[in-house]
Coordinates of N, CA, C and O and ligand atoms in Angstrom, one line a residue:
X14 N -90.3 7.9 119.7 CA -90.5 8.6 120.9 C -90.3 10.2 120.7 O -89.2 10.6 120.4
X15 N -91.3 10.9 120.8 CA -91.0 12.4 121.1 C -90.2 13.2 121.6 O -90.1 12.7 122.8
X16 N -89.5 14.1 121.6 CA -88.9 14.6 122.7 C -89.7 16.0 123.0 O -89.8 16.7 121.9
X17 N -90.2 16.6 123.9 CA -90.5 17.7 124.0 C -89.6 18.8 125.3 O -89.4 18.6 126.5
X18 N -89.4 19.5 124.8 CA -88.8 20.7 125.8 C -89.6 22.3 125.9 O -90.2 23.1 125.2
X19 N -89.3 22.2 127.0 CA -89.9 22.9 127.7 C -89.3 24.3 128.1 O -88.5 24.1 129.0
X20 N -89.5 25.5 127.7 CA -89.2 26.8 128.2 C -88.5 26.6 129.6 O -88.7 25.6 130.2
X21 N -87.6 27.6 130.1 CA -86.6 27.8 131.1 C -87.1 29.5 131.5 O -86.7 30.2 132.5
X22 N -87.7 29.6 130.7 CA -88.4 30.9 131.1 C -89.4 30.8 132.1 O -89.9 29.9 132.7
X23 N -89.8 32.7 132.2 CA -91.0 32.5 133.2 C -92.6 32.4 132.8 O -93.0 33.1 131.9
X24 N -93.0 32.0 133.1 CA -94.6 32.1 132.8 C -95.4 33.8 132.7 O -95.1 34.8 133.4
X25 N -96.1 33.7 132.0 CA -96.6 35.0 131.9 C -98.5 34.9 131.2 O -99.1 34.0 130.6
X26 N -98.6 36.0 131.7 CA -100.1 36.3 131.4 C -99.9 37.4 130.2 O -99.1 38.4 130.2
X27 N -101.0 36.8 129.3 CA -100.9 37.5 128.1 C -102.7 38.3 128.2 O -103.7 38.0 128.9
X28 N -102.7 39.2 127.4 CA -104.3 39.6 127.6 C -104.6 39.8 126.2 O -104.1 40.7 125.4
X29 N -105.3 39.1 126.0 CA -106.1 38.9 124.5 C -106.6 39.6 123.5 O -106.6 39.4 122.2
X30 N -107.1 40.9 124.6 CA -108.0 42.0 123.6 C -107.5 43.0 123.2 O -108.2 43.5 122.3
X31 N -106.6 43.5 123.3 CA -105.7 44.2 122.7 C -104.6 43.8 122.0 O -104.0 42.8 122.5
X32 N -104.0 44.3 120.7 CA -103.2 43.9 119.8 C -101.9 43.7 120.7 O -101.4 42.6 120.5
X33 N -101.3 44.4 121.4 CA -100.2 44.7 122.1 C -100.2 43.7 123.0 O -99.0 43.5 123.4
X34 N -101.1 42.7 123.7 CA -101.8 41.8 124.7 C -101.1 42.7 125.8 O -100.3 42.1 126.5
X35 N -101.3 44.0 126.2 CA -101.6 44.6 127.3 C -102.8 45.1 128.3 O -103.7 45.8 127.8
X36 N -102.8 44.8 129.2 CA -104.5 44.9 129.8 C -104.7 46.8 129.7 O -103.8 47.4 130.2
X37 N -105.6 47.3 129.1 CA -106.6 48.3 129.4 C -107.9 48.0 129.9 O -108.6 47.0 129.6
X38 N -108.3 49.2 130.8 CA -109.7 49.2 131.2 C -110.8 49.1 130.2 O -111.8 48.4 130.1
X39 N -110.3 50.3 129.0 CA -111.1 50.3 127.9 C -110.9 48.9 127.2 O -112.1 48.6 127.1
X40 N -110.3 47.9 126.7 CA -110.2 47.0 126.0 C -110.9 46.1 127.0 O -111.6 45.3 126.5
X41 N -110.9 45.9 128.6 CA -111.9 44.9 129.5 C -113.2 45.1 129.3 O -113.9 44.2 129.0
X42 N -113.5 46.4 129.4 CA -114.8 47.1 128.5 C -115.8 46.7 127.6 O -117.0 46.4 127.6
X43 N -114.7 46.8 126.6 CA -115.2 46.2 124.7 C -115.4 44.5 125.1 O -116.3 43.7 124.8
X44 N -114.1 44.1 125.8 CA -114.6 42.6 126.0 C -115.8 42.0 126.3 O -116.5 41.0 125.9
X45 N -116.1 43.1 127.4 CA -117.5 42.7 128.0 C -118.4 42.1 126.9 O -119.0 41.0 127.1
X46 N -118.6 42.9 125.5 CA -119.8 42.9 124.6 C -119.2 42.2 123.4 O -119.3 42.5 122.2
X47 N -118.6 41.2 124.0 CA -117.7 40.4 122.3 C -118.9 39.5 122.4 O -119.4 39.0 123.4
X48 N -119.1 39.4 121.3 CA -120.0 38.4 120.4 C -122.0 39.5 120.2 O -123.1 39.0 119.7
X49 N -121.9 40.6 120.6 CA -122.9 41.3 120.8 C -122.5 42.1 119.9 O -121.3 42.5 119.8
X50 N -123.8 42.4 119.2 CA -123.3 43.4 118.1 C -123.9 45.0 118.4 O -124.8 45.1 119.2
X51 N -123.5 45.8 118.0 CA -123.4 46.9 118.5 C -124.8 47.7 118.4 O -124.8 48.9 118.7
X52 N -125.9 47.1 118.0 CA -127.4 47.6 118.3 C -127.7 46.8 119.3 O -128.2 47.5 120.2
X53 N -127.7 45.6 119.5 CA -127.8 45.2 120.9 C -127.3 46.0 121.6 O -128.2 46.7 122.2
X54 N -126.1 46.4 121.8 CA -125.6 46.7 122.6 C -126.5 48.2 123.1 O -127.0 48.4 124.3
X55 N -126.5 49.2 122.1 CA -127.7 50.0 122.0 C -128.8 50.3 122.8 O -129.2 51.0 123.6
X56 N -129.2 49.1 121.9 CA -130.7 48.8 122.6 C -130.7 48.7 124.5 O -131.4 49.3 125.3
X57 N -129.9 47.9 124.8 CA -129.7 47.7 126.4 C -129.2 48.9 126.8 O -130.1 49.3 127.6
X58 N -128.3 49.6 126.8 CA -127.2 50.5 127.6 C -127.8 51.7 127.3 O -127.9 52.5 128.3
X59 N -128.3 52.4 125.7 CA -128.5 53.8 125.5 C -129.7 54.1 125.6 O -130.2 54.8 124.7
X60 N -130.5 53.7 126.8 CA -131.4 54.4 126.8 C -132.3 55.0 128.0 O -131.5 55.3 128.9
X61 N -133.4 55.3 128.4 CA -133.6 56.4 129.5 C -134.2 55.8 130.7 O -134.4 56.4 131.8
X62 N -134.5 54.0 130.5 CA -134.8 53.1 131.7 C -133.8 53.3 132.6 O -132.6 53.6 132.3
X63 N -134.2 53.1 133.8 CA -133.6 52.7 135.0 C -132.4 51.2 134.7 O -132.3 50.2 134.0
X64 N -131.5 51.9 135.8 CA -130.2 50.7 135.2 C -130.8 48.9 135.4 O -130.4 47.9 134.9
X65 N -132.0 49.1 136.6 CA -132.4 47.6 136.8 C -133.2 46.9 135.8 O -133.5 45.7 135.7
X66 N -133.5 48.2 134.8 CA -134.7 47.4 133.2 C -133.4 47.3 132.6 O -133.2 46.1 132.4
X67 N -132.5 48.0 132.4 CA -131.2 47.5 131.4 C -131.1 46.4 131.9 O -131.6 45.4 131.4
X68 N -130.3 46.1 133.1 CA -129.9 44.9 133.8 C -130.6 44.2 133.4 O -130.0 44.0 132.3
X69 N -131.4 43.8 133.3 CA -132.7 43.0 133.6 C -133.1 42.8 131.6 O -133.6 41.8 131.3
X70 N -132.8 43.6 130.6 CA -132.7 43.5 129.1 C -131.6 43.0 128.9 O -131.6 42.4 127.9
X71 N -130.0 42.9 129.8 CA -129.0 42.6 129.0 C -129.5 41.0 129.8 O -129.2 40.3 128.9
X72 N -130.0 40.2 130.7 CA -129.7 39.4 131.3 C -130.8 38.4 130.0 O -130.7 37.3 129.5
X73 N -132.1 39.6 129.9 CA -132.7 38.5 128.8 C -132.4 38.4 127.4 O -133.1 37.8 126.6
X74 N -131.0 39.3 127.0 CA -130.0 39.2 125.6 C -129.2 37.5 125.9 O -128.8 36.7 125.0
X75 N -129.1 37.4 127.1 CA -128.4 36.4 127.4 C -129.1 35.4 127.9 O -128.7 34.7 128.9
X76 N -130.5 35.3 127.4 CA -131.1 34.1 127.8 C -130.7 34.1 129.4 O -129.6 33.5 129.5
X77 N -131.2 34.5 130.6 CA -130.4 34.3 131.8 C -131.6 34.5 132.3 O -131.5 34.3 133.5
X78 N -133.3 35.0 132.0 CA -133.7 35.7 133.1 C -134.5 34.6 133.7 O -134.7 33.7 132.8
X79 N -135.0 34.3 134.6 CA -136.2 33.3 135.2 C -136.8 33.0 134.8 O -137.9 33.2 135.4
X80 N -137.0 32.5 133.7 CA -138.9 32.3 133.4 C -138.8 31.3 133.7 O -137.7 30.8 133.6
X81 N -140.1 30.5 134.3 CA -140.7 29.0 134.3 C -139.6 28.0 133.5 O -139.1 26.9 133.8
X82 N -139.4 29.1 131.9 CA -139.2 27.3 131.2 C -137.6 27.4 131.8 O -137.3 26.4 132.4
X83 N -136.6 28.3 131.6 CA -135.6 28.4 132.4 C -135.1 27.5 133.4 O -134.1 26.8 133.4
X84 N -136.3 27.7 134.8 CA -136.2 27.0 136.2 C -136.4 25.5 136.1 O -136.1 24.5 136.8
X85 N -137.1 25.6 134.8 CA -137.4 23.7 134.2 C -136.5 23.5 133.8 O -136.3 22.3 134.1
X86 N -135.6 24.1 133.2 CA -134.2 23.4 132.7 C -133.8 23.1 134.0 O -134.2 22.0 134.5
X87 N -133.4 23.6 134.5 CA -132.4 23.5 135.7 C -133.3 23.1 136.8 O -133.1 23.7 137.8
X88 N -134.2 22.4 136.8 CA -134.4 21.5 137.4 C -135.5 21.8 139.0 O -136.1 21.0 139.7
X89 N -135.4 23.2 139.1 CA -136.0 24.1 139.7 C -137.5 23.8 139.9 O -138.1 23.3 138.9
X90 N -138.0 23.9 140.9 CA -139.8 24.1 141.1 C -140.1 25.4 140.7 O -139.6 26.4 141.1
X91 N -141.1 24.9 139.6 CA -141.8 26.3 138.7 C -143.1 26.4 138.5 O -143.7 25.8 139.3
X92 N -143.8 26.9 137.8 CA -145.1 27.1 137.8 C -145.7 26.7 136.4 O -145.2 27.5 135.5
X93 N -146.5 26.0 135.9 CA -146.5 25.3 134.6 C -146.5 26.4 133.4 O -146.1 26.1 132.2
X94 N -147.2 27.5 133.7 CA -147.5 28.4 132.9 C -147.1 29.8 132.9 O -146.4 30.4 133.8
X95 N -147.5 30.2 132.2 CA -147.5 32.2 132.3 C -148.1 32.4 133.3 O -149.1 31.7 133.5
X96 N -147.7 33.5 134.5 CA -148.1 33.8 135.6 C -149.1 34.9 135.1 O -150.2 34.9 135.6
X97 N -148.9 35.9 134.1 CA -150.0 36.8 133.7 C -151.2 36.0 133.2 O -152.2 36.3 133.8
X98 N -151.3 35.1 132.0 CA -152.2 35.0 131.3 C -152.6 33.3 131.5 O -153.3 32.8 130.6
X99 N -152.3 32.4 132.5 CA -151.9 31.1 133.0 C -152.5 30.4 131.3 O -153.3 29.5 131.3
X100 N -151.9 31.0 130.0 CA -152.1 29.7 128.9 C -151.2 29.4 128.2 O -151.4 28.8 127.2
X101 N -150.2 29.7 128.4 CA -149.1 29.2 127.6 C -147.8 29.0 128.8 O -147.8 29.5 129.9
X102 N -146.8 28.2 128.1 CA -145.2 28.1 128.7 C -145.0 29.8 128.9 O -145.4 30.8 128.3
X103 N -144.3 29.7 130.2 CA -143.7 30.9 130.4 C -142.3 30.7 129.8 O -141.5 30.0 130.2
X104 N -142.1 31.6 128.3 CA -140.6 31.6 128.0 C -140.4 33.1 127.6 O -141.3 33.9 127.4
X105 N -139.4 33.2 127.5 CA -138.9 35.2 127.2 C -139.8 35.4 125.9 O -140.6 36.3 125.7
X106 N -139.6 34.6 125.4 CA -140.6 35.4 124.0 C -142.0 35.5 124.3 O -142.7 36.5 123.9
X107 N -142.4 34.4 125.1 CA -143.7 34.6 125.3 C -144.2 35.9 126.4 O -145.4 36.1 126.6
X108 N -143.1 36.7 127.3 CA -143.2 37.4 128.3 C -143.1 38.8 127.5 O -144.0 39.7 127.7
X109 N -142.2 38.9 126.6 CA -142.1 39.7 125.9 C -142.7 39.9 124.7 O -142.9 41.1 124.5
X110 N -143.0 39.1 123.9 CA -143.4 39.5 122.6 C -145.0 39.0 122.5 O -145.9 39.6 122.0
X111 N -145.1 37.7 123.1 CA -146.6 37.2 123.1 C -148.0 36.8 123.9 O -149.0 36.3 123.6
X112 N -147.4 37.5 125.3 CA -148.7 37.3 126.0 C -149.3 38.3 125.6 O -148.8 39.4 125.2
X113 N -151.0 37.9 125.8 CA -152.1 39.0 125.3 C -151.9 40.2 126.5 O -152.4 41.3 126.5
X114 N -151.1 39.8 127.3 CA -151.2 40.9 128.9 C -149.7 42.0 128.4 O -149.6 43.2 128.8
X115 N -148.8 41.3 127.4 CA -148.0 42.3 127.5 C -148.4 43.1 126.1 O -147.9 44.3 126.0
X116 N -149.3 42.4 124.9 CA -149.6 43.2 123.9 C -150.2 44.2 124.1 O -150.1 45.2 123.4
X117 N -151.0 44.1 125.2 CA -151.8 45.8 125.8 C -150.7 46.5 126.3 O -150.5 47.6 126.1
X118 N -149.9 46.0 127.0 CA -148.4 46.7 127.5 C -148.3 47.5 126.9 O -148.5 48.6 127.3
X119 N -147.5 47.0 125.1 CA -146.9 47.6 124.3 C -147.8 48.6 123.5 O -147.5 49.6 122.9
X120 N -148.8 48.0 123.9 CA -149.6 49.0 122.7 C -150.0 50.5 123.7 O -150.0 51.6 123.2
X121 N -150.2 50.2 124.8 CA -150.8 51.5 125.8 C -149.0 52.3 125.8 O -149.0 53.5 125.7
X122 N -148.0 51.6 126.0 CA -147.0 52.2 125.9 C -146.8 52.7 124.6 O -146.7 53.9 124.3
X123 N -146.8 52.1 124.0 CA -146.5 52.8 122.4 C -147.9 53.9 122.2 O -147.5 55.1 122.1
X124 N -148.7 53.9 122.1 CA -150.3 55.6 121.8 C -149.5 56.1 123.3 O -149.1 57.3 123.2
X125 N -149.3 55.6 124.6 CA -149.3 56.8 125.0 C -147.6 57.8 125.0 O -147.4 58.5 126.0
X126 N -146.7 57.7 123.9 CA -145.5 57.6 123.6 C -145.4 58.2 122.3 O -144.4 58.6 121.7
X127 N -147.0 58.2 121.6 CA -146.8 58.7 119.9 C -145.9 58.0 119.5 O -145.1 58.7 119.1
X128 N -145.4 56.6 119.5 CA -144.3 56.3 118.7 C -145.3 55.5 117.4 O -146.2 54.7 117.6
X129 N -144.9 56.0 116.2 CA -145.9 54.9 115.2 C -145.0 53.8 114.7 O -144.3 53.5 113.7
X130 N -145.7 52.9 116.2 CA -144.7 51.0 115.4 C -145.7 50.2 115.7 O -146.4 50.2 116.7
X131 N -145.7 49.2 114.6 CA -146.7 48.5 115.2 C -146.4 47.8 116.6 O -145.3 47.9 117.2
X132 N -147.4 47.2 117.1 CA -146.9 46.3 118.9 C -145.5 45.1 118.0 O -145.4 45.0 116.8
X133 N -144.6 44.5 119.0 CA -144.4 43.3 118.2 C -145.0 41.9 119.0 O -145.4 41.6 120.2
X134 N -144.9 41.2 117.9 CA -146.1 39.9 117.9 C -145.1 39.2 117.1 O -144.4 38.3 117.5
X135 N -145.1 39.5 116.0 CA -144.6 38.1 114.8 C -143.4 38.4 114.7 O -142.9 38.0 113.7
X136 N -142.6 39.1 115.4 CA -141.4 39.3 114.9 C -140.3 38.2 115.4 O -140.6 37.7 116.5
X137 N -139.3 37.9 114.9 CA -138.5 36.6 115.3 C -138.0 37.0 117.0 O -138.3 36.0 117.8
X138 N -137.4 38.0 117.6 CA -137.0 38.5 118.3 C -137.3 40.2 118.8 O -137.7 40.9 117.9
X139 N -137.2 40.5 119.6 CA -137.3 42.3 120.2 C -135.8 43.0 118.9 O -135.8 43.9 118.0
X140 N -135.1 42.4 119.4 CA -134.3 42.6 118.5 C -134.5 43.0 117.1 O -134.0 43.9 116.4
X141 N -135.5 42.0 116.7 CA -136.0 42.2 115.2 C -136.7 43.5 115.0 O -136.5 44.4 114.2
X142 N -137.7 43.3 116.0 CA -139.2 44.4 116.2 C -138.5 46.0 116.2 O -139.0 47.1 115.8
X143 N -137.2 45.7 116.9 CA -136.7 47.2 116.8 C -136.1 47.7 115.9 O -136.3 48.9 115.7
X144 N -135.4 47.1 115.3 CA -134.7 47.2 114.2 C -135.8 47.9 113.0 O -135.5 48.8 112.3
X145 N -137.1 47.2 112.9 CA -137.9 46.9 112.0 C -138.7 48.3 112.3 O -138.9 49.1 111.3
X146 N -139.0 48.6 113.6 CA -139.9 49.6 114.1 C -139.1 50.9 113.7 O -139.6 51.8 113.0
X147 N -137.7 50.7 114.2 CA -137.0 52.1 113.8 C -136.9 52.7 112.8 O -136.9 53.9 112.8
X148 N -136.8 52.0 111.8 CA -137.1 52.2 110.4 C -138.6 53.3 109.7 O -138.7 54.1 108.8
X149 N -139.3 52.7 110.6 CA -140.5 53.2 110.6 C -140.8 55.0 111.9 O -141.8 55.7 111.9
X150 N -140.0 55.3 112.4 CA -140.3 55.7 113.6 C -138.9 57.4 113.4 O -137.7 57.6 113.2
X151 N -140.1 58.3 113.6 CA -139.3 59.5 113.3 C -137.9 59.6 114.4 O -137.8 59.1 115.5
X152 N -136.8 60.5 113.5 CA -135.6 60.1 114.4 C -135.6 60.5 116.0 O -134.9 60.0 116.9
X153 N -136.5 61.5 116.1 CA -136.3 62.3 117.3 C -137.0 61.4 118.1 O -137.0 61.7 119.3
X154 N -137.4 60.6 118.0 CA -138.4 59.2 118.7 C -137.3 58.0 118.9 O -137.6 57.0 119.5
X155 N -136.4 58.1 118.5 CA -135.8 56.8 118.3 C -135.1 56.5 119.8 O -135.3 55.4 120.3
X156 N -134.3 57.5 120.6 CA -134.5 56.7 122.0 C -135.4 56.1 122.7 O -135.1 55.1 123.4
X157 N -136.7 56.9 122.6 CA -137.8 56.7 123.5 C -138.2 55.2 122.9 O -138.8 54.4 123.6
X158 N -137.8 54.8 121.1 CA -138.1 53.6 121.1 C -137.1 52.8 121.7 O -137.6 51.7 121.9
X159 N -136.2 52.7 122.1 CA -135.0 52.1 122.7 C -135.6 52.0 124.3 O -135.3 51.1 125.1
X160 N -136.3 52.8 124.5 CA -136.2 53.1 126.0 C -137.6 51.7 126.0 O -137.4 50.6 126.5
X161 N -138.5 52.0 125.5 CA -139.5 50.9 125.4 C -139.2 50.0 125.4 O -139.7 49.3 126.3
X162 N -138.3 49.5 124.4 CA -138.1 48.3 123.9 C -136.9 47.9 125.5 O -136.3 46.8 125.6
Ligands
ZN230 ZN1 -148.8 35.0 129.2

């Protein structure tokens, strides 16, 4: 038989993110972006979009935004296809990186922007495409690529 005993003390809340487990604003902050690495983080927050495109970039970092195939998970009435281009599944990659309606997107945004990147298409993620593009893309351009992206 076990015996276990039990504290006579009081209960307490400890806070995780700080070494001290004291709550700071700044340490609720940094929590926000645990498991996000800090070009994501970048990419969403530092740049010259309106806060509802950020909103709306950090929600599709987190897989969260509406598309079709999304509302199919969960069970939702949806629409079978891409509402732009009605030929393929509506999924974030496809809204973002591969319908033929957003490759004119990117590309009319990118010539009329002078940024020299290619559109992305084959790249694993946005994530990738920017990483990849920046590299390519003079420094003084590099928010306006953030801002695109
Ligand atoms: Zn499409």
């Amino acid at each position: 038989m076990q015996h276990i005993e039990f504290s006579a003390g009081l209960d307490q809340l400890i806070w995780k993110w700080t070494a001290c487990n004291i709550y700071s604003a700044k340490s609720c902050y940094l929590a926000t972006f645990h498991g996000s690495t800090a070009c994501s983080w970048k990419l969403i927050w530092k740049s010259w979009v309106p806060s509802r495109v950020k909103f709306f970039r950090w929600l599709a970092s987190q897989d969260r935004s509406w598309t079709t195939e999304r509302l199919a998970r969960h069970g939702l009435q949806h629409h079978p296809r891409c509402l732009l281009c009605n030929q393929e599944p509506e999924t974030l990659r496809h809204l973002l990186l591969e319908c033929r309606f957003t490759h004119e997107a990117w590309h009319e945004t990118l010539a009329w922007l002078r940024i020299p990147a290619p559109i992305p298409s084959h790249d694993p993620s946005l994530m990738d495409w920017w990483m990849h593009a920046k590299e390519n893309t003079p420094r003084i351009l590099h928010k306006a690529l953030k801002s695109v992206a």
